[in-house]
Amino acid sequence: YELRGLIAGLKKHGIKVFCSIFILNMHDRYHKEWGTVHPELRMGDKIHGINNAFSMLARLKDGTLFEDIFLERLSKVIPDYDFDGWHGPDGQGPGWNLTHSDSSDQFVFQFAEYLGDGGLPAEFLREMDGSEEEMARRLDYIWKNFNREWADFTSKRWVSLWTKAAHAMHALGREVMINSPFAKSIFESIFYFGLDYRALAGVGIDYVVVDTVSTSLALIAGEPERIFD
C-alpha cells in the first residue's frame, strides 16, 4: 500500500512511474522462491559460471519460455499498482556481452535448435551448468565458429521478448521502455550484445534509455572502457 501511495503521489505531479526490477535468486533468504526450484533459469557466464541472475530468455526444462511466465504475471502487477508501464533494466534487454554469456545449458540448447542438425558437436549438447571450465570451453567454441549466428539468434530472442512485452503493455494502455546496450555504435550493439536496433524499431517500444555506463565504469571502477574488451 505504501508503494501504491507513492505511485499515486508521483502521478499527481505528472510523473510517469514504470515498474523496473532486477530478477535475482536470493536462495530462499526471505521465503521459498519459485526460482529456487528452477535453477535452469539462472544465467551462466564465462568468468563466474552460473550466477544469481535469471535470464529473461531462458527456458524451463519442460519447454516453457520464462518470458511467457514473466509477462503473464507482469500484466497483472502493472494495473494492480497503476504503473505506467514496464522498464527492462540491466539483463532484460540487452543483457550480456556475447563473448562471455549466456553460457547456461538451456540457452545454448535453444541455440543448438536454431542451428539445426549438424550445428554444435554432440560434446556440447550435454548439461554443463555444474562446470565453469566446460561452460567456458563451449562458449569459446561457439564464438570462434558461430559468432554471427550467435548474435543473430540472441537478437531474435530479444525481439521475441520485446514484441510480446509491447503487445502486453499496449493492450493495457501502458508503455514499454528498454535500455540501450553498453556500446558506442549500432555495429557493436548487434555483434557484441546481440541487440539489433532496426529489428526492435518495429515492435512498438515507446522509449529507449541511453545507457552510458561503459565509460563511467572505466573512470570509477577502473574497468575496461568497453565491457567486451
CSV table of C-alpha atoms in Angstrom, one decimal, residues 11-215:
chain,number,residue,atom,x,y,z
A,11,LYS,CA,1.4,10.7,-10.9
A,12,LYS,CA,-0.5,13.7,-9.3
A,13,HIS,CA,2.6,15.7,-10.3
A,14,GLY,CA,2.6,14.4,-13.8
A,15,ILE,CA,5.4,12.0,-13.3
A,16,LYS,CA,5.2,8.6,-15.1
A,17,VAL,CA,6.1,5.6,-13.0
A,18,PHE,CA,7.5,2.4,-14.6
A,19,CYS,CA,7.9,-1.0,-13.0
A,20,SER,CA,11.6,-2.0,-13.1
A,21,ILE,CA,13.1,-4.8,-11.1
A,22,PHE,CA,16.2,-7.0,-11.2
A,23,ILE,CA,15.2,-10.7,-11.2
A,24,LEU,CA,17.6,-12.5,-8.9
A,25,ASN,CA,17.6,-15.7,-7.0
A,26,MET,CA,18.0,-14.9,-3.3
A,27,HIS,CA,18.4,-18.6,-2.3
A,28,ASP,CA,15.2,-18.6,-0.2
A,29,ARG,CA,16.6,-15.9,2.2
A,30,TYR,CA,13.1,-14.4,2.9
A,31,HIS,CA,10.7,-17.1,1.6
A,32,LYS,CA,10.6,-20.2,-0.5
A,33,GLU,CA,11.3,-18.9,-4.0
A,34,TRP,CA,9.8,-20.2,-7.2
A,35,GLY,CA,13.2,-19.7,-8.9
A,36,THR,CA,15.0,-21.9,-6.5
A,37,VAL,CA,13.2,-25.0,-7.9
A,38,HIS,CA,14.1,-23.8,-11.5
A,39,PRO,CA,17.8,-23.4,-11.5
A,40,GLU,CA,17.8,-23.7,-15.2
A,41,LEU,CA,16.6,-20.1,-15.4
A,42,ARG,CA,19.8,-18.7,-14.0
A,43,MET,CA,22.4,-17.2,-16.3
A,44,GLY,CA,25.9,-18.5,-16.8
A,45,ASP,CA,28.9,-16.5,-17.8
A,46,LYS,CA,32.5,-17.4,-18.8
A,47,ILE,CA,34.1,-16.0,-15.7
A,48,HIS,CA,31.8,-16.9,-12.8
A,49,GLY,CA,29.8,-19.8,-14.1
A,50,ILE,CA,26.1,-20.0,-13.1
A,51,ASN,CA,25.2,-16.8,-11.2
A,52,ASN,CA,22.2,-15.5,-9.3
A,53,ALA,CA,20.5,-13.5,-12.1
A,54,PHE,CA,17.7,-15.0,-14.1
A,55,SER,CA,17.9,-14.9,-17.9
A,56,MET,CA,14.9,-13.3,-19.4
A,57,LEU,CA,15.5,-15.5,-22.5
A,58,ALA,CA,15.7,-18.7,-20.5
A,59,ARG,CA,13.6,-21.8,-21.0
A,60,LEU,CA,12.3,-24.2,-18.4
A,61,LYS,CA,13.1,-27.8,-18.8
A,62,ASP,CA,9.5,-28.5,-19.7
A,63,GLY,CA,10.0,-26.2,-22.8
A,64,THR,CA,8.1,-23.2,-21.4
A,65,LEU,CA,9.8,-19.9,-22.1
A,66,PHE,CA,10.4,-17.8,-19.0
A,67,GLU,CA,9.4,-14.7,-20.8
A,68,ASP,CA,5.8,-16.0,-21.2
A,69,ILE,CA,5.5,-16.7,-17.5
A,70,PHE,CA,7.0,-13.3,-16.6
A,71,LEU,CA,4.8,-11.3,-18.9
A,72,GLU,CA,1.7,-13.1,-17.8
A,73,ARG,CA,2.4,-12.1,-14.1
A,74,LEU,CA,3.6,-8.6,-15.1
A,75,SER,CA,0.3,-7.9,-16.9
A,76,LYS,CA,-1.4,-8.4,-13.5
A,77,VAL,CA,1.1,-6.3,-11.5
A,78,ILE,CA,1.1,-3.3,-13.8
A,79,PRO,CA,-2.6,-2.4,-13.5
A,80,ASP,CA,-2.8,-3.5,-9.8
A,81,TYR,CA,-0.2,-0.9,-8.8
A,82,ASP,CA,-1.2,1.5,-11.6
A,83,PHE,CA,2.3,1.6,-13.1
A,84,ASP,CA,2.5,3.5,-16.4
A,85,GLY,CA,4.4,0.6,-18.0
A,86,TRP,CA,7.5,-1.7,-17.7
A,87,HIS,CA,11.1,-0.7,-18.0
A,88,GLY,CA,13.5,-3.6,-18.7
A,89,PRO,CA,16.7,-2.8,-16.8
A,90,ASP,CA,20.1,-4.5,-17.0
A,91,GLY,CA,19.9,-8.0,-18.2
A,92,GLN,CA,16.4,-7.6,-19.6
A,93,GLY,CA,17.3,-6.3,-23.0
A,94,PRO,CA,20.1,-6.1,-23.8
A,95,GLY,CA,21.5,-8.5,-21.3
A,96,TRP,CA,25.1,-9.5,-21.8
A,97,ASN,CA,28.3,-9.5,-23.7
A,98,LEU,CA,28.1,-12.4,-26.2
A,99,THR,CA,31.7,-13.4,-25.7
A,100,HIS,CA,31.1,-14.1,-22.0
A,101,SER,CA,27.5,-15.2,-21.6
A,102,ASP,CA,24.8,-16.6,-21.6
A,103,SER,CA,26.6,-19.9,-21.4
A,104,SER,CA,23.9,-21.8,-19.5
A,105,ASP,CA,22.7,-25.1,-20.7
A,106,GLN,CA,19.1,-24.1,-21.5
A,107,PHE,CA,20.2,-21.1,-23.6
A,108,VAL,CA,22.8,-23.0,-25.5
A,109,PHE,CA,20.3,-25.8,-26.2
A,110,GLN,CA,18.0,-23.2,-27.7
A,111,PHE,CA,20.8,-22.0,-29.9
A,112,ALA,CA,21.5,-25.6,-31.0
A,113,GLU,CA,17.9,-25.9,-32.1
A,114,TYR,CA,18.3,-22.6,-34.0
A,115,LEU,CA,21.4,-24.0,-35.8
A,116,GLY,CA,19.7,-27.3,-36.6
A,117,ASP,CA,21.2,-30.7,-37.2
A,118,GLY,CA,24.9,-30.7,-37.7
A,119,GLY,CA,25.5,-27.5,-35.9
A,120,LEU,CA,27.0,-27.9,-32.4
A,121,PRO,CA,29.1,-31.0,-31.9
A,122,ALA,CA,27.4,-33.6,-29.6
A,123,GLU,CA,30.0,-33.0,-26.9
A,124,PHE,CA,28.5,-29.5,-26.3
A,125,LEU,CA,24.9,-30.8,-26.2
A,126,ARG,CA,25.2,-32.2,-22.7
A,127,GLU,CA,24.5,-30.4,-19.4
A,128,MET,CA,27.5,-28.4,-18.3
A,129,ASP,CA,26.0,-25.9,-15.7
A,130,GLY,CA,28.0,-27.6,-13.0
A,131,SER,CA,31.4,-26.9,-14.6
A,132,GLU,CA,32.6,-23.3,-15.2
A,133,GLU,CA,35.5,-24.7,-17.3
A,134,GLU,CA,33.3,-26.8,-19.6
A,135,MET,CA,30.8,-23.9,-20.0
A,136,ALA,CA,33.7,-21.6,-20.9
A,137,ARG,CA,35.1,-24.1,-23.4
A,138,ARG,CA,31.7,-24.4,-25.0
A,139,LEU,CA,31.2,-20.7,-25.3
A,140,ASP,CA,34.7,-20.2,-26.8
A,141,TYR,CA,33.8,-22.8,-29.5
A,142,ILE,CA,30.5,-21.0,-30.3
A,143,TRP,CA,32.2,-17.6,-30.6
A,144,LYS,CA,35.0,-19.0,-32.7
A,145,ASN,CA,32.8,-20.9,-35.1
A,146,PHE,CA,29.3,-19.3,-35.0
A,147,ASN,CA,29.7,-15.7,-33.8
A,148,ARG,CA,27.4,-14.3,-36.5
A,149,GLU,CA,24.8,-17.0,-35.8
A,150,TRP,CA,25.1,-16.5,-32.1
A,151,ALA,CA,24.5,-12.7,-32.5
A,152,ASP,CA,21.5,-13.3,-34.8
A,153,PHE,CA,20.0,-15.9,-32.6
A,154,THR,CA,20.3,-13.7,-29.5
A,155,SER,CA,18.8,-10.8,-31.4
A,156,LYS,CA,15.8,-12.8,-32.5
A,157,ARG,CA,15.2,-13.9,-28.9
A,158,TRP,CA,15.3,-10.3,-27.7
A,159,VAL,CA,12.9,-9.3,-30.5
A,160,SER,CA,10.6,-12.2,-29.4
A,161,LEU,CA,10.5,-11.0,-25.8
A,162,TRP,CA,10.0,-7.3,-26.6
A,163,THR,CA,7.4,-7.9,-29.2
A,164,LYS,CA,5.4,-9.8,-26.6
A,165,ALA,CA,6.1,-7.2,-23.9
A,166,ALA,CA,5.0,-4.3,-26.2
A,167,HIS,CA,1.8,-6.1,-27.1
A,168,ALA,CA,1.0,-7.0,-23.5
A,169,MET,CA,1.6,-3.4,-22.1
A,170,HIS,CA,-0.2,-1.7,-25.0
A,171,ALA,CA,-3.2,-3.9,-24.5
A,172,LEU,CA,-3.4,-2.4,-21.0
A,173,GLY,CA,-2.9,1.1,-22.3
A,174,ARG,CA,0.7,1.2,-20.9
A,175,GLU,CA,4.1,1.7,-22.3
A,176,VAL,CA,7.5,-0.1,-22.5
A,177,MET,CA,11.0,1.2,-22.1
A,178,ILE,CA,14.3,-0.5,-22.9
A,179,ASN,CA,17.9,0.2,-22.1
A,180,SER,CA,20.4,0.7,-24.9
A,181,PRO,CA,23.4,-1.6,-24.9
A,182,PHE,CA,26.7,-0.7,-23.2
A,183,ALA,CA,28.1,0.1,-26.6
A,184,LYS,CA,29.1,3.0,-28.8
A,185,SER,CA,27.6,2.1,-32.2
A,186,ILE,CA,24.9,0.1,-33.9
A,187,PHE,CA,27.6,-2.4,-35.1
A,188,GLU,CA,28.7,-3.1,-31.5
A,189,SER,CA,25.1,-3.4,-30.4
A,190,ILE,CA,24.5,-6.3,-32.8
A,191,PHE,CA,27.7,-8.2,-32.7
A,192,TYR,CA,28.7,-7.8,-29.1
A,193,PHE,CA,25.3,-7.7,-27.4
A,194,GLY,CA,23.0,-9.3,-29.9
A,195,LEU,CA,20.6,-6.5,-30.0
A,196,ASP,CA,19.5,-5.0,-33.3
A,197,TYR,CA,18.0,-1.5,-33.1
A,198,ARG,CA,16.4,-1.9,-36.6
A,199,ALA,CA,14.6,-5.1,-35.6
A,200,LEU,CA,13.4,-3.6,-32.3
A,201,ALA,CA,12.2,-0.4,-34.0
A,202,GLY,CA,9.2,-2.1,-35.5
A,203,VAL,CA,7.9,-3.9,-32.4
A,204,GLY,CA,6.4,-0.9,-30.7
A,205,ILE,CA,8.9,0.1,-28.0
A,206,ASP,CA,8.0,3.5,-26.6
A,207,TYR,CA,11.3,4.7,-25.1
A,208,VAL,CA,15.0,3.9,-25.2
A,209,VAL,CA,17.1,4.8,-22.1
A,210,VAL,CA,20.6,5.6,-23.2
A,211,ASP,CA,22.9,3.5,-21.1
A,212,THR,CA,26.4,5.2,-20.9
A,213,VAL,CA,27.9,3.2,-18.0
A,214,SER,CA,30.7,1.6,-20.0
A,215,THR,CA,32.8,4.8,-19.9
